[in-house]
Short mmCIF file of C-alpha atoms and ligand atoms in Angstrom, two decimals:
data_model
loop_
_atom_site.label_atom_id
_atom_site.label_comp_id
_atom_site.label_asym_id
_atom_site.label_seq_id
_atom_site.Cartn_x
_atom_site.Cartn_y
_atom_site.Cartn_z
CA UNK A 975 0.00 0.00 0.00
CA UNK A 976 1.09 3.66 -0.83
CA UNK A 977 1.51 5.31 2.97
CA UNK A 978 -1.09 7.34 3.86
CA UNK A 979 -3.45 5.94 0.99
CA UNK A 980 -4.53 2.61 2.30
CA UNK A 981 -8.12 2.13 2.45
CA UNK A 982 -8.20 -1.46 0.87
CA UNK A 983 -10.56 -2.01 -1.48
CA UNK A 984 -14.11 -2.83 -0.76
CA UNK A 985 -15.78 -4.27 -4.16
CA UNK A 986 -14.32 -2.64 -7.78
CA UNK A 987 -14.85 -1.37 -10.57
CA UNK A 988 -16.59 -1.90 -14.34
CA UNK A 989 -18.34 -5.23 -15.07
CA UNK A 990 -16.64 -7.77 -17.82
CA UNK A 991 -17.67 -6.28 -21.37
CA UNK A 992 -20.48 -8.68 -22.81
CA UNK A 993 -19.21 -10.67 -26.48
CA UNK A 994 -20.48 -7.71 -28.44
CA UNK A 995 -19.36 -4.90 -26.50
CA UNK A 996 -16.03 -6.27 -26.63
CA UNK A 997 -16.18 -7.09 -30.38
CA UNK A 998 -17.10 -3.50 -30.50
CA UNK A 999 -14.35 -1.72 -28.42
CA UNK A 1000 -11.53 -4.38 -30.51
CA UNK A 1001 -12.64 -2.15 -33.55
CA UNK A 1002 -12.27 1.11 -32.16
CA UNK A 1003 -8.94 3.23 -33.17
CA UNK A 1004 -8.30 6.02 -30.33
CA UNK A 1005 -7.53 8.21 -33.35
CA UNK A 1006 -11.12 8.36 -34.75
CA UNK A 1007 -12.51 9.27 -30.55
CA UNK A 1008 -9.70 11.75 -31.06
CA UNK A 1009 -11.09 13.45 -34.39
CA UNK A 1010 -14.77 12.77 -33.41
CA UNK A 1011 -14.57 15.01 -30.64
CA UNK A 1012 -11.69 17.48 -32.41
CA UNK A 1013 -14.88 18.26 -34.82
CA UNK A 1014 -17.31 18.90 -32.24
CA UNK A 1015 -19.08 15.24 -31.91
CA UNK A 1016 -20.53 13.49 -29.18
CA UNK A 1017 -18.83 10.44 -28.38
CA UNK A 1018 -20.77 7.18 -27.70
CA UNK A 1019 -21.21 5.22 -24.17
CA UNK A 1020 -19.23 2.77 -25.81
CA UNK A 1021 -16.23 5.08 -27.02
CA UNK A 1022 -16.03 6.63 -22.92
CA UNK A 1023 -15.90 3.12 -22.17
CA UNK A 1024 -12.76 2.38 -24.90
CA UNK A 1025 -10.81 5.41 -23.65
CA UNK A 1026 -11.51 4.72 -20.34
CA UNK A 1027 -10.48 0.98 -20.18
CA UNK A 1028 -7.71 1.75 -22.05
CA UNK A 1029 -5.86 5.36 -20.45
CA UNK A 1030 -6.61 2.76 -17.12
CA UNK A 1031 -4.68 -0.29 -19.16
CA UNK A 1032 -2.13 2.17 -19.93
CA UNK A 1033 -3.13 1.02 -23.92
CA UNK A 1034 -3.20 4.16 -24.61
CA UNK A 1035 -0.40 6.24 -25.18
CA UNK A 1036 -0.22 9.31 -23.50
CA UNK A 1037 0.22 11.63 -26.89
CA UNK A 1038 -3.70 10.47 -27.81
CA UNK A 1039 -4.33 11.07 -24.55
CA UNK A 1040 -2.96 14.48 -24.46
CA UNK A 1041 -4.76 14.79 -27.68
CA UNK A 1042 -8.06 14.00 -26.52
CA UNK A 1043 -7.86 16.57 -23.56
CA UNK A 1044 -6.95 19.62 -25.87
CA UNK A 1045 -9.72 18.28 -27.69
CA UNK A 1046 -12.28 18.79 -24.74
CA UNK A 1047 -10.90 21.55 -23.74
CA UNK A 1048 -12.13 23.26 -26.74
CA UNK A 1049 -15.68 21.17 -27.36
CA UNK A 1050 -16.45 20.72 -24.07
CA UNK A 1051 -18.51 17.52 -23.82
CA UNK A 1052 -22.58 16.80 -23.43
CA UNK A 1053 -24.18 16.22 -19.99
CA UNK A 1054 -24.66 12.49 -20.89
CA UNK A 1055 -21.06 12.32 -22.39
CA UNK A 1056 -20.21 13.83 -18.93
CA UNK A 1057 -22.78 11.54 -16.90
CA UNK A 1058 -21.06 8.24 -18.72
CA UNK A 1059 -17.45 9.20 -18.42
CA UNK A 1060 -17.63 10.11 -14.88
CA UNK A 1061 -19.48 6.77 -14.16
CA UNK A 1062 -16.54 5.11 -15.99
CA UNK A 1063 -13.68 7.02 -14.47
CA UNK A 1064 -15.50 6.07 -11.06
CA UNK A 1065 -15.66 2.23 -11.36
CA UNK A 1066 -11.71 2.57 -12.99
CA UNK A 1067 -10.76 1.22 -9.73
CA UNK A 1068 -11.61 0.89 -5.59
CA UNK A 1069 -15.28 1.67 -5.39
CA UNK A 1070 -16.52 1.65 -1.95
CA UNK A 1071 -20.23 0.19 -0.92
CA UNK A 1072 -21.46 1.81 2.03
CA UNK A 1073 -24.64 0.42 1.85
CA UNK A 1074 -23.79 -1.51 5.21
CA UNK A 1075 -24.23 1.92 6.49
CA UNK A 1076 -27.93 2.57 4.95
CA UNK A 1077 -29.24 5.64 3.24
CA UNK A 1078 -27.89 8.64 5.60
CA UNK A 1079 -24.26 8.54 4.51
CA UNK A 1080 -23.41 11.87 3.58
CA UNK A 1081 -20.28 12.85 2.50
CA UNK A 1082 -18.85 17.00 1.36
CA UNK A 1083 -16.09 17.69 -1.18
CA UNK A 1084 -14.36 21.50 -1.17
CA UNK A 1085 -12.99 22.19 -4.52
CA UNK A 1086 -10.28 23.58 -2.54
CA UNK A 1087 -8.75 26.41 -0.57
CA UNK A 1088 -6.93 28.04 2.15
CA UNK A 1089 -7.57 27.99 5.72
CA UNK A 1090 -10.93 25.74 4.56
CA UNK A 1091 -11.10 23.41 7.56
CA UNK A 1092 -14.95 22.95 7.36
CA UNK A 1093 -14.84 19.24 7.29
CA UNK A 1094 -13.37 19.23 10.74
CA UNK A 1095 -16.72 21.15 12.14
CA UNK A 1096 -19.45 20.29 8.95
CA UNK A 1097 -18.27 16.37 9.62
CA UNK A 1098 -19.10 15.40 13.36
CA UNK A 1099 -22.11 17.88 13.23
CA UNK A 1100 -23.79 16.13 10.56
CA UNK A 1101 -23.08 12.77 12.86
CA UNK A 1102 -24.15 13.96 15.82
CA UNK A 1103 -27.23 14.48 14.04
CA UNK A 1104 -28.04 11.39 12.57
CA UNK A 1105 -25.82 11.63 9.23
CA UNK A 1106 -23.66 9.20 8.33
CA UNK A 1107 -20.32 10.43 7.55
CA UNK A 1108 -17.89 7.79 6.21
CA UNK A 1109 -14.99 9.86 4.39
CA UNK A 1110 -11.94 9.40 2.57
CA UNK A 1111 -10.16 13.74 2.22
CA UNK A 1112 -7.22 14.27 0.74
CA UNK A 1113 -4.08 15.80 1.64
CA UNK A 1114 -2.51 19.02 0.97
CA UNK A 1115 -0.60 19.52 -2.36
CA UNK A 1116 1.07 23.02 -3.47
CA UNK A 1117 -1.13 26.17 -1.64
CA UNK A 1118 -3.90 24.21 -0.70
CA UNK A 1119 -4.04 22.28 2.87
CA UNK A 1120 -5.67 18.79 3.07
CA UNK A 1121 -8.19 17.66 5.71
CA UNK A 1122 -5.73 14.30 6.38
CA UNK A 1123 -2.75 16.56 7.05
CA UNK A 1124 -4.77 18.77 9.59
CA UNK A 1125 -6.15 15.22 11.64
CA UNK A 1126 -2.58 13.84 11.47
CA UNK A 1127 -1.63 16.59 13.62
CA UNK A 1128 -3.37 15.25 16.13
CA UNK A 1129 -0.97 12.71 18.09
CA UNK A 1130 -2.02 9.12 17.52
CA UNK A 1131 -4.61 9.65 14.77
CA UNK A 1132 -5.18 7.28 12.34
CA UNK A 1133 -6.12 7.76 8.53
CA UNK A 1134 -5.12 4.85 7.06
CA UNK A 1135 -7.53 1.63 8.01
CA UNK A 1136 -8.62 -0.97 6.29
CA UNK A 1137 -11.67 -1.76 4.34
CA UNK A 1138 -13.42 -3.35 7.69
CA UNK A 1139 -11.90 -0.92 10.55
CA UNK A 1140 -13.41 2.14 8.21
CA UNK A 1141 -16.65 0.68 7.82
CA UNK A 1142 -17.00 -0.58 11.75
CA UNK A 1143 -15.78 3.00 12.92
CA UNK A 1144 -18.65 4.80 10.83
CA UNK A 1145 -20.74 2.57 11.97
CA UNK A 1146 -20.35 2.17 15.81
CA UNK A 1147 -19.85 6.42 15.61
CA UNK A 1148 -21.92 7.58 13.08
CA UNK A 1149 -18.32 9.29 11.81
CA UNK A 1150 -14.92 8.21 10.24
CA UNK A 1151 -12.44 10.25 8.00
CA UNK A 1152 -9.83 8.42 6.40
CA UNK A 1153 -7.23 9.24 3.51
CA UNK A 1154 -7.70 8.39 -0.01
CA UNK A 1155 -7.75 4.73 -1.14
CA UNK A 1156 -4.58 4.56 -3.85
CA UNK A 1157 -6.43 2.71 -6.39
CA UNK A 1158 -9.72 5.74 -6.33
CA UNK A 1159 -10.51 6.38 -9.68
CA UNK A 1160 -6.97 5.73 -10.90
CA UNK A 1161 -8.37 6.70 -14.36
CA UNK A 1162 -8.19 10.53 -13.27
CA UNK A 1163 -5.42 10.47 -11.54
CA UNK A 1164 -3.72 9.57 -15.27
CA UNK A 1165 -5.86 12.61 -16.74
CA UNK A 1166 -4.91 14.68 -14.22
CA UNK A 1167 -1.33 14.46 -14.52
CA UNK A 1168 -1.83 14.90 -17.92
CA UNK A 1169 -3.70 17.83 -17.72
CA UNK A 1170 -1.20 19.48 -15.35
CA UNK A 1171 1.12 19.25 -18.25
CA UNK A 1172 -1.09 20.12 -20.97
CA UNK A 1173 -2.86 23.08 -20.12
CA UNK A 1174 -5.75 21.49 -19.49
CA UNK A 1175 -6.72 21.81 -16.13
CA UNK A 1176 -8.88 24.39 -16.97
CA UNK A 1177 -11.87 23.11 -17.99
CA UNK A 1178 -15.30 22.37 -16.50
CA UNK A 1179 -16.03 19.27 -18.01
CA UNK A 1180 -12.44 18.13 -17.40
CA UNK A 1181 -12.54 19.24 -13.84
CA UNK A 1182 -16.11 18.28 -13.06
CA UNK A 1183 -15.55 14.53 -14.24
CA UNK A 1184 -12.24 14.50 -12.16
CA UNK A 1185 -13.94 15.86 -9.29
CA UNK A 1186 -17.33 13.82 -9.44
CA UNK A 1187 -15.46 10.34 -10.13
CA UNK A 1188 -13.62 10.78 -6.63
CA UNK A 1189 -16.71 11.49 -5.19
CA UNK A 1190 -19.39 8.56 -6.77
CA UNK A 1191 -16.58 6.16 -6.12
CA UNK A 1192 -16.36 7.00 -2.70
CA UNK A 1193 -20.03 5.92 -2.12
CA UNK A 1194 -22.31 8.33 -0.13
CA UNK A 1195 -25.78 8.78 -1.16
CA UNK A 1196 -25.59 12.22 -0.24
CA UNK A 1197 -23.23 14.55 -1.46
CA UNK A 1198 -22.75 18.88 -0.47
CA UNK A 1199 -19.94 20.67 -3.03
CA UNK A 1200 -18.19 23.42 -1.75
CA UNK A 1201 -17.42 24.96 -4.60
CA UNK A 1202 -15.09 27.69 -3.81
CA UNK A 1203 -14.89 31.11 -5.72
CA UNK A 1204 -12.15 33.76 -6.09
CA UNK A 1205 -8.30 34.50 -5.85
CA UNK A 1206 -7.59 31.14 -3.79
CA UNK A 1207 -9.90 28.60 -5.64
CA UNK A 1208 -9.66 27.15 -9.62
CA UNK A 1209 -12.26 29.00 -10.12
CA UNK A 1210 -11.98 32.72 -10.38
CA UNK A 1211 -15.40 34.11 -10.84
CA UNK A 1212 -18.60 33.58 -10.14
CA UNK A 1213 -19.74 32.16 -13.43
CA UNK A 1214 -17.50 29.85 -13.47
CA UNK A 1215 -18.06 28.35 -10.38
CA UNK A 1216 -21.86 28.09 -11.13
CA UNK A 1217 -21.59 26.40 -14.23
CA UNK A 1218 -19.10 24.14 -12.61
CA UNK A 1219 -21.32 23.40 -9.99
CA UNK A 1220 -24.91 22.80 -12.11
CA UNK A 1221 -21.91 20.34 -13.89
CA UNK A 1222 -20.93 18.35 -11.03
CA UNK A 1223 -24.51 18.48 -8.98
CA UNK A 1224 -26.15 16.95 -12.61
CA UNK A 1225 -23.27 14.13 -12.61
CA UNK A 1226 -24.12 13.33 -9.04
CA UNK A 1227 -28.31 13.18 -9.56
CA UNK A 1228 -27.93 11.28 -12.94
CA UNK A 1229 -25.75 8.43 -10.93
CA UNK A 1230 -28.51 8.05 -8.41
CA UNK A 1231 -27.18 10.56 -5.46
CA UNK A 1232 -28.64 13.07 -3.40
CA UNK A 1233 -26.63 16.28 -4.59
CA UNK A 1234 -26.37 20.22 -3.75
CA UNK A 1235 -24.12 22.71 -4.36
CA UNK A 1236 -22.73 25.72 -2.34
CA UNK A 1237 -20.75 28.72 -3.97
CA UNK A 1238 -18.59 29.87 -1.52
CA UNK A 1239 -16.10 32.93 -0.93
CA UNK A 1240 -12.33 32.05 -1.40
CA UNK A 1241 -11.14 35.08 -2.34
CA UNK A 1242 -10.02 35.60 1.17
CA UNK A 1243 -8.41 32.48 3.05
CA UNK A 1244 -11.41 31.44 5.71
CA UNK A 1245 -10.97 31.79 9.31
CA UNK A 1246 -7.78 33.25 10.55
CA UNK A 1247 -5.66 30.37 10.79
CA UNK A 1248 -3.68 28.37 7.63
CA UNK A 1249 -2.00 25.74 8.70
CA UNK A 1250 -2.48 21.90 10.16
CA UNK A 1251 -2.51 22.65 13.77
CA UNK A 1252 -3.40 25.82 13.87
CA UNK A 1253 -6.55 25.06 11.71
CA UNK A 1254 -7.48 22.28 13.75
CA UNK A 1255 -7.38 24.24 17.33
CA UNK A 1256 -9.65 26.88 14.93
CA UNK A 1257 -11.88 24.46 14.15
CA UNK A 1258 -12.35 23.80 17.75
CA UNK A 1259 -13.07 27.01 18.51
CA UNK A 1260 -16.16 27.04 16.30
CA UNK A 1261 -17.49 24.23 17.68
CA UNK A 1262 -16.87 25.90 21.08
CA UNK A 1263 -19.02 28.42 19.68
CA UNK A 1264 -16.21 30.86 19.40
CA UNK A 1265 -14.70 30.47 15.98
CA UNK A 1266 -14.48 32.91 13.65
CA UNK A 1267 -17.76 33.86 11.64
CA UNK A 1268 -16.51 33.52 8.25
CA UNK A 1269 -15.90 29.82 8.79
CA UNK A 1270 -18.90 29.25 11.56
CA UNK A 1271 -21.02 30.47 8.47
CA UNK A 1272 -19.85 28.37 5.64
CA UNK A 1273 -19.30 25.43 8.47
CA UNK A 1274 -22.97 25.97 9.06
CA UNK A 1275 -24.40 26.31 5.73
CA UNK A 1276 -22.80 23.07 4.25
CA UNK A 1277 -23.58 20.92 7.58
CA UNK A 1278 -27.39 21.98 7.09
CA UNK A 1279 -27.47 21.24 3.68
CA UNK A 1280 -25.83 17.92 4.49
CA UNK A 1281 -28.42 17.04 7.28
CA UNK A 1282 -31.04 18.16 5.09
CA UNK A 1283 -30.24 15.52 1.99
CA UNK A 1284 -29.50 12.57 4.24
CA UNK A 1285 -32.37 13.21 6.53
CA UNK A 1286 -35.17 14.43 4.38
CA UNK A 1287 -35.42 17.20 6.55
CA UNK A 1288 -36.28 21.00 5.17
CA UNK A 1289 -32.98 23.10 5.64
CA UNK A 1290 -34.00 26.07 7.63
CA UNK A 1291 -34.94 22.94 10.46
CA UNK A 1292 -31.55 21.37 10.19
CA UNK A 1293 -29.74 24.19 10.36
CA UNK A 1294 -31.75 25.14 14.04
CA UNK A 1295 -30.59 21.48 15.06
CA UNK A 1296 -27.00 22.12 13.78
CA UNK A 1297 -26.98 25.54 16.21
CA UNK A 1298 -28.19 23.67 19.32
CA UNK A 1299 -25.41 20.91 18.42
CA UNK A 1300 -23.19 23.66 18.35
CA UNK A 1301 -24.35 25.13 21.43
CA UNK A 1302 -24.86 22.22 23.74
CA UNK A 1303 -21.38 20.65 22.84
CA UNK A 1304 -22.68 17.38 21.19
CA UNK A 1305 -20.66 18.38 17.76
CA UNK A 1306 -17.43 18.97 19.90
CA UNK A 1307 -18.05 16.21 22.01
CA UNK A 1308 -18.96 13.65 18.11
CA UNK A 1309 -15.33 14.94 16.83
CA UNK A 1310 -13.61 13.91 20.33
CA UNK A 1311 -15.29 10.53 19.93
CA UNK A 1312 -14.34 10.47 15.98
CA UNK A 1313 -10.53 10.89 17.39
CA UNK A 1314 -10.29 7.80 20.49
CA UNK A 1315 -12.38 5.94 18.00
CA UNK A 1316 -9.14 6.69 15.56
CA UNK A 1317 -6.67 6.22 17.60
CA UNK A 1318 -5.79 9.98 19.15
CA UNK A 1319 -5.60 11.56 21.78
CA UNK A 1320 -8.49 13.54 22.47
CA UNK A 1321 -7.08 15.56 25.17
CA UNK A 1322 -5.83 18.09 22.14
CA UNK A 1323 -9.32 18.42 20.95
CA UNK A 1324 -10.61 18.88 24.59
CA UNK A 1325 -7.46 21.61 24.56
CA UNK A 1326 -6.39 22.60 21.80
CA UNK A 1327 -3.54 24.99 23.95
CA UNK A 1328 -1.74 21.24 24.25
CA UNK A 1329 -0.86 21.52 20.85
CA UNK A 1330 3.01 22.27 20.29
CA UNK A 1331 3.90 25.80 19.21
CA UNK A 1332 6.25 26.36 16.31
CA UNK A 1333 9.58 27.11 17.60
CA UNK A 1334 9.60 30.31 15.40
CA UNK A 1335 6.89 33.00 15.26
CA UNK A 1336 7.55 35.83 13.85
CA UNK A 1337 5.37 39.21 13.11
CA UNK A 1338 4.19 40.76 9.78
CA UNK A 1339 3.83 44.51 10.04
CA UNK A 1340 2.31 46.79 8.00
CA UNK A 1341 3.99 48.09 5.60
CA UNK A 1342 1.62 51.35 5.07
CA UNK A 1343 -1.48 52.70 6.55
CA UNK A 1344 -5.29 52.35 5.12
CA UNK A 1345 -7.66 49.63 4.14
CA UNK A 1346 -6.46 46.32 3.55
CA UNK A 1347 -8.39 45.77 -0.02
CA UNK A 1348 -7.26 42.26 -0.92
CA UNK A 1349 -5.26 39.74 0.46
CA UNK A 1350 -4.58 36.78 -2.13
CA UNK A 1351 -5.80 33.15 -0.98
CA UNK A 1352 -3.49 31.42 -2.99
CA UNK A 1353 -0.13 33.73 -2.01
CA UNK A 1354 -0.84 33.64 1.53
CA UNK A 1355 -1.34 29.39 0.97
CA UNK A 1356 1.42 29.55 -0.71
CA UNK A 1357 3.98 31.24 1.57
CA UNK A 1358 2.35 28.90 4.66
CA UNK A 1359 3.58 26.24 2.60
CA UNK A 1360 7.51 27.88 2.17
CA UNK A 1361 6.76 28.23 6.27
CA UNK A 1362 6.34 24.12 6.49
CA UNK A 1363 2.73 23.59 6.49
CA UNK A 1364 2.26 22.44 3.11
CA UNK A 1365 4.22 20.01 0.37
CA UNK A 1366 5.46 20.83 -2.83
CA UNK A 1367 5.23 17.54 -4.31
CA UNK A 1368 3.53 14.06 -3.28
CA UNK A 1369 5.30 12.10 -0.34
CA UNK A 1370 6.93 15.34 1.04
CA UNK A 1371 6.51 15.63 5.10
CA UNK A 1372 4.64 18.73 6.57
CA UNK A 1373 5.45 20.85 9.71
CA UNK A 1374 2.20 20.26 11.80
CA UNK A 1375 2.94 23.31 13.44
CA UNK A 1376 3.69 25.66 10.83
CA UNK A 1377 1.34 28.06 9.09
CA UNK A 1378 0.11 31.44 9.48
CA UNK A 1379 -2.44 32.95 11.61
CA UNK A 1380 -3.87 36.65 10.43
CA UNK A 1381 -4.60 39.52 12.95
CA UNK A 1382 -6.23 41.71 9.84
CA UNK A 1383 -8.62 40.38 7.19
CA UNK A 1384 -9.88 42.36 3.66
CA UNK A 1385 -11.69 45.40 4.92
CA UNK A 1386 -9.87 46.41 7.67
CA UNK A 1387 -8.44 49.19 8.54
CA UNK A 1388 -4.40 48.78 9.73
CA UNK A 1389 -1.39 51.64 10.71
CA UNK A 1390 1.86 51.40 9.35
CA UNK A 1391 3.99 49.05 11.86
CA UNK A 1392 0.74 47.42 12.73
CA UNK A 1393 0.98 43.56 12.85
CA UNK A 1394 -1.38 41.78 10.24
CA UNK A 1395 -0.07 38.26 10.55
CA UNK A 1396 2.32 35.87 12.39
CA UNK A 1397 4.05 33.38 10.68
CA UNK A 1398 5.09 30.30 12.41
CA UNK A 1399 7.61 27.58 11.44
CA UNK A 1400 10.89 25.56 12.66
CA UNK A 1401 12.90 26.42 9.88
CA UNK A 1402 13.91 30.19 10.57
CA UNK A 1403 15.45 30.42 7.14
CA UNK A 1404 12.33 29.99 5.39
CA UNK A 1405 10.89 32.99 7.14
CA UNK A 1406 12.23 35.81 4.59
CA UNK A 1407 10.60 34.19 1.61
CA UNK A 1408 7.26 33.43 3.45
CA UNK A 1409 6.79 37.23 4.17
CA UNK A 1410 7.68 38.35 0.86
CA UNK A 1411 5.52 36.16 -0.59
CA UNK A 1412 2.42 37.14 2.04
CA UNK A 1413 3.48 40.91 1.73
CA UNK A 1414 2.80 40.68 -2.15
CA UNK A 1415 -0.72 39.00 -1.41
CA UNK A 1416 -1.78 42.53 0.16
CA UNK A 1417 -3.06 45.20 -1.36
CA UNK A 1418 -4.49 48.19 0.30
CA UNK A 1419 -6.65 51.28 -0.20
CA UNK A 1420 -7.61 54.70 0.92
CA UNK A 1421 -11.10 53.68 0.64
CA UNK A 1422 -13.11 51.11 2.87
CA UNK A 1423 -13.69 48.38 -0.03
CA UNK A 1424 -17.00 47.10 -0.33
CA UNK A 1425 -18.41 44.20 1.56
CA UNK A 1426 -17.74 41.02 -0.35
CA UNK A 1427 -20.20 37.89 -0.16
CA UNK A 1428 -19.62 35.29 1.89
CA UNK A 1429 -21.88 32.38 0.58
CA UNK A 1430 -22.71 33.81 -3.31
CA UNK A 1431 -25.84 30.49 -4.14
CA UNK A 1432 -26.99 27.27 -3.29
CA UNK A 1433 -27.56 25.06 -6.29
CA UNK A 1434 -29.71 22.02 -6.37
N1 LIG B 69 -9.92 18.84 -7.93
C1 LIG B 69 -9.96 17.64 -8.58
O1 LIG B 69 -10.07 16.60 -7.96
N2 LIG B 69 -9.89 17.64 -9.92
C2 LIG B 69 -9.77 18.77 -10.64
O2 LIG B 69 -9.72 18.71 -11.85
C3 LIG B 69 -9.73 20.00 -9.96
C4 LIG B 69 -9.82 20.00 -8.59
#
């Protein structure tokens, strides 16, 4: 097993072609899927099911490949073109049946951020109220953090269990998150190396199969997108991000699941802290009730939306039952019982002041006087990642304890010499090129900027 990947597989993948289907796919040339779609044509069930087999099989080579995805990227592809692919790239490999676990599993996908650690509040909310949360999150690659980074920071905790110790933990708790499974949808994780390389990764169809594979093969019935929108997401602007998300919430229905949608500030990293530990004491703190509002809001809006597919339940009722779990302690007290049940020691969740403290914290100050306008998700992810907190490539280790935490967020009003952030790391020498790179996220104005929106639609 890959480390950190190890969910074993629970039942797989695409069904033995019948006699026709495979005399079919024998006749297929890649090169005629390649020109189909180069001209604007809608590719068969049966072609998706050729290229998918075979980019899987490693048949075919990664030029047509390549070829193909430049291809999409300019024709975009039909919702049932969509539909069928993602179904295909799902069963590619490890498909897990929670089915054991009945109909409430509900599981959330962010399309990624900084500072997002909603699945550590959204998760054991949604359990203590009668969801069933069985979830595989990834972990954090270039400026974004990962969910499995951010639990592994708490001493003991477990993310990689089998098959049966997953399944028994969701089921005696209501809650279990887990990494990735290596063999999930390995037919994306081939696109989406390719895409990185081909310019590809820009495109909704492209990124709402990738996305939506993960998520069918990972098995809840219900399933609540984050779909993030601004200077720290993929997606940039608002448009975007809703026609990405009518994408990925249509995949979802058309395979059977309960689906919505939530377009979501990222323009701004959420909360004040970026950073494994530091997010995770955060994360605390809003289910003490005393978290910052930014995330308590988006935290809130995704667990009631959760609730309200796995449930039945309107969502203006489960978001009044996700307050009072918030307020009477049961969340806090469900992600304390999520962490014995894994293995860690709770105590740090009980306290989150037990967690160690970088050896190094040092101060950003204000370099001028006035409104901060903008600070720049993906710069300020980025230079927590220079500080430790993040990898540059797969397999690098992380620096639990390093990250940032900001004093000053977009529409605030700072002095020159003010401090706006710390930064905290072990690696002193990484501190000068952390700052620079969080000084150039800032920009600032004379004039109070306008009030951005936090939560922009909810789709489906
Ligand atoms: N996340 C994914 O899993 N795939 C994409 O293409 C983009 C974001």
């Amino acid at each position: 097993a890959v480390p950190g990947f190890c969910l074993r597989q629970v039942h797989t993948d695409l069904p033995e072609p019948s006699f026709q289907a495979q005399e079919d796919l024998i006749s297929m040339r890649m090169v005629d899927l390649i020109e189909k779609k180069r001209d604007g044509g809608e590719l068969s069930r049966a072609e998706l099911e050729f290229f998918v087999r075979g980019l899987t099989s490693g048949e075919i080579p990664n030029y047509q490949i390549s070829a193909w995805l430049m291809a999409v990227y300019f024709r975009g592809m039909s919702d049932r073109e969509l539909a069928d692919i993602t179904e295909l790239m799902a069963h590619s490999g490890d498909v897990t049946d929670l089915t054991p676990l009945g109909d409430r599993t509900a599981d959330k996908h962010s399309t990624g951020g900084v500072g997002d650690k909603t699945t550590l509040i959204v998760a054991p909310l949604v359990a203590c109220l009668g969801g069933i949360v069985a979830k595989m999150s990834g972990r954090g690659l270039g400026f974004t953090g990962g969910t499995v980074d951010k639990l592994e920071s708490i001493p003991g905790f477990r993310t990689e269990l089998s098959s049966e110790e997953f399944l028994a933990t969701a089921a005696a708790h209501g809650l279990c998150v887990v990494g990735q499974s290596g063999n999930l949808a390995p037919a994306d994780k081939k696109l989406y190396a390719l895409r990185d390389v081909t310019a590809t990764v820009e495109s909704i169809p492209l990124i709402a199969s990738s996305v939506m594979s993960k998520k069918l093969a990972a098995g809840a019935r219900s399933i609540v997108l984050d779909v993030k929108v601004g200077s720290g997401s993929f997606m940039k602007d608002i448009g975007s991000a809703r026609l990405l998300a009518e994408k990925m919430t249509a995949i979802g229905k058309s395979a059977g699941r309960r689906m919505a949608a939530v377009l979501t500030n990222m323009d701004v990293p959420l909360g004040h802290a970026v950073g494994n530990s530091l997010e995770v004491a955060e994360a605390v703190r809003v289910l003490e009730g005393r978290g910052p509002a930014d995330l308590a809001e988006v935290s809130m809006t995704l667990a009631s939306h959760m609730l309200s597919l796995a449930t039945g339940e309107e969502p203006g009722l489960a978001r009044v039952r996700c307050e009072r779990a918030l307020a009477d302690g049961s969340a806090k007290r469900k992600l304390c019982e999520m962490v014995l049940a894994q293995g860690g020691d709770a105590s740090y969740i009980e306290n989150p002041d037990r967690f160690p403290k970088a050896e190094i914290v040092t101060c950003v100050l204000s370099p001028c006087e006035g409104y901060l306008s903008h600070m720049n998700a993906e710069k300020i992810g980025a230079a927590s990642s220079v500080l430790g907190a993040g990898r540059e490539k797969k397999g690098d280790a992380v620096d639990h304890s390093a990250g940032i935490v900001l004093f000053r967020k977009t529409g605030e009003y700072v002095k020159r010499g003010e401090t706006i952030a710390e930064l905290h790391t072990s690696d002193r020498e990484r501190v000068p090129e952390a700052e620079s790179i969080f000084l150039a996220a800032l920009a600032f104005s004379e004039e109070k900027p306008a009030p951005q929106k936090l939560i922009y639609d909810v789709i489906g």
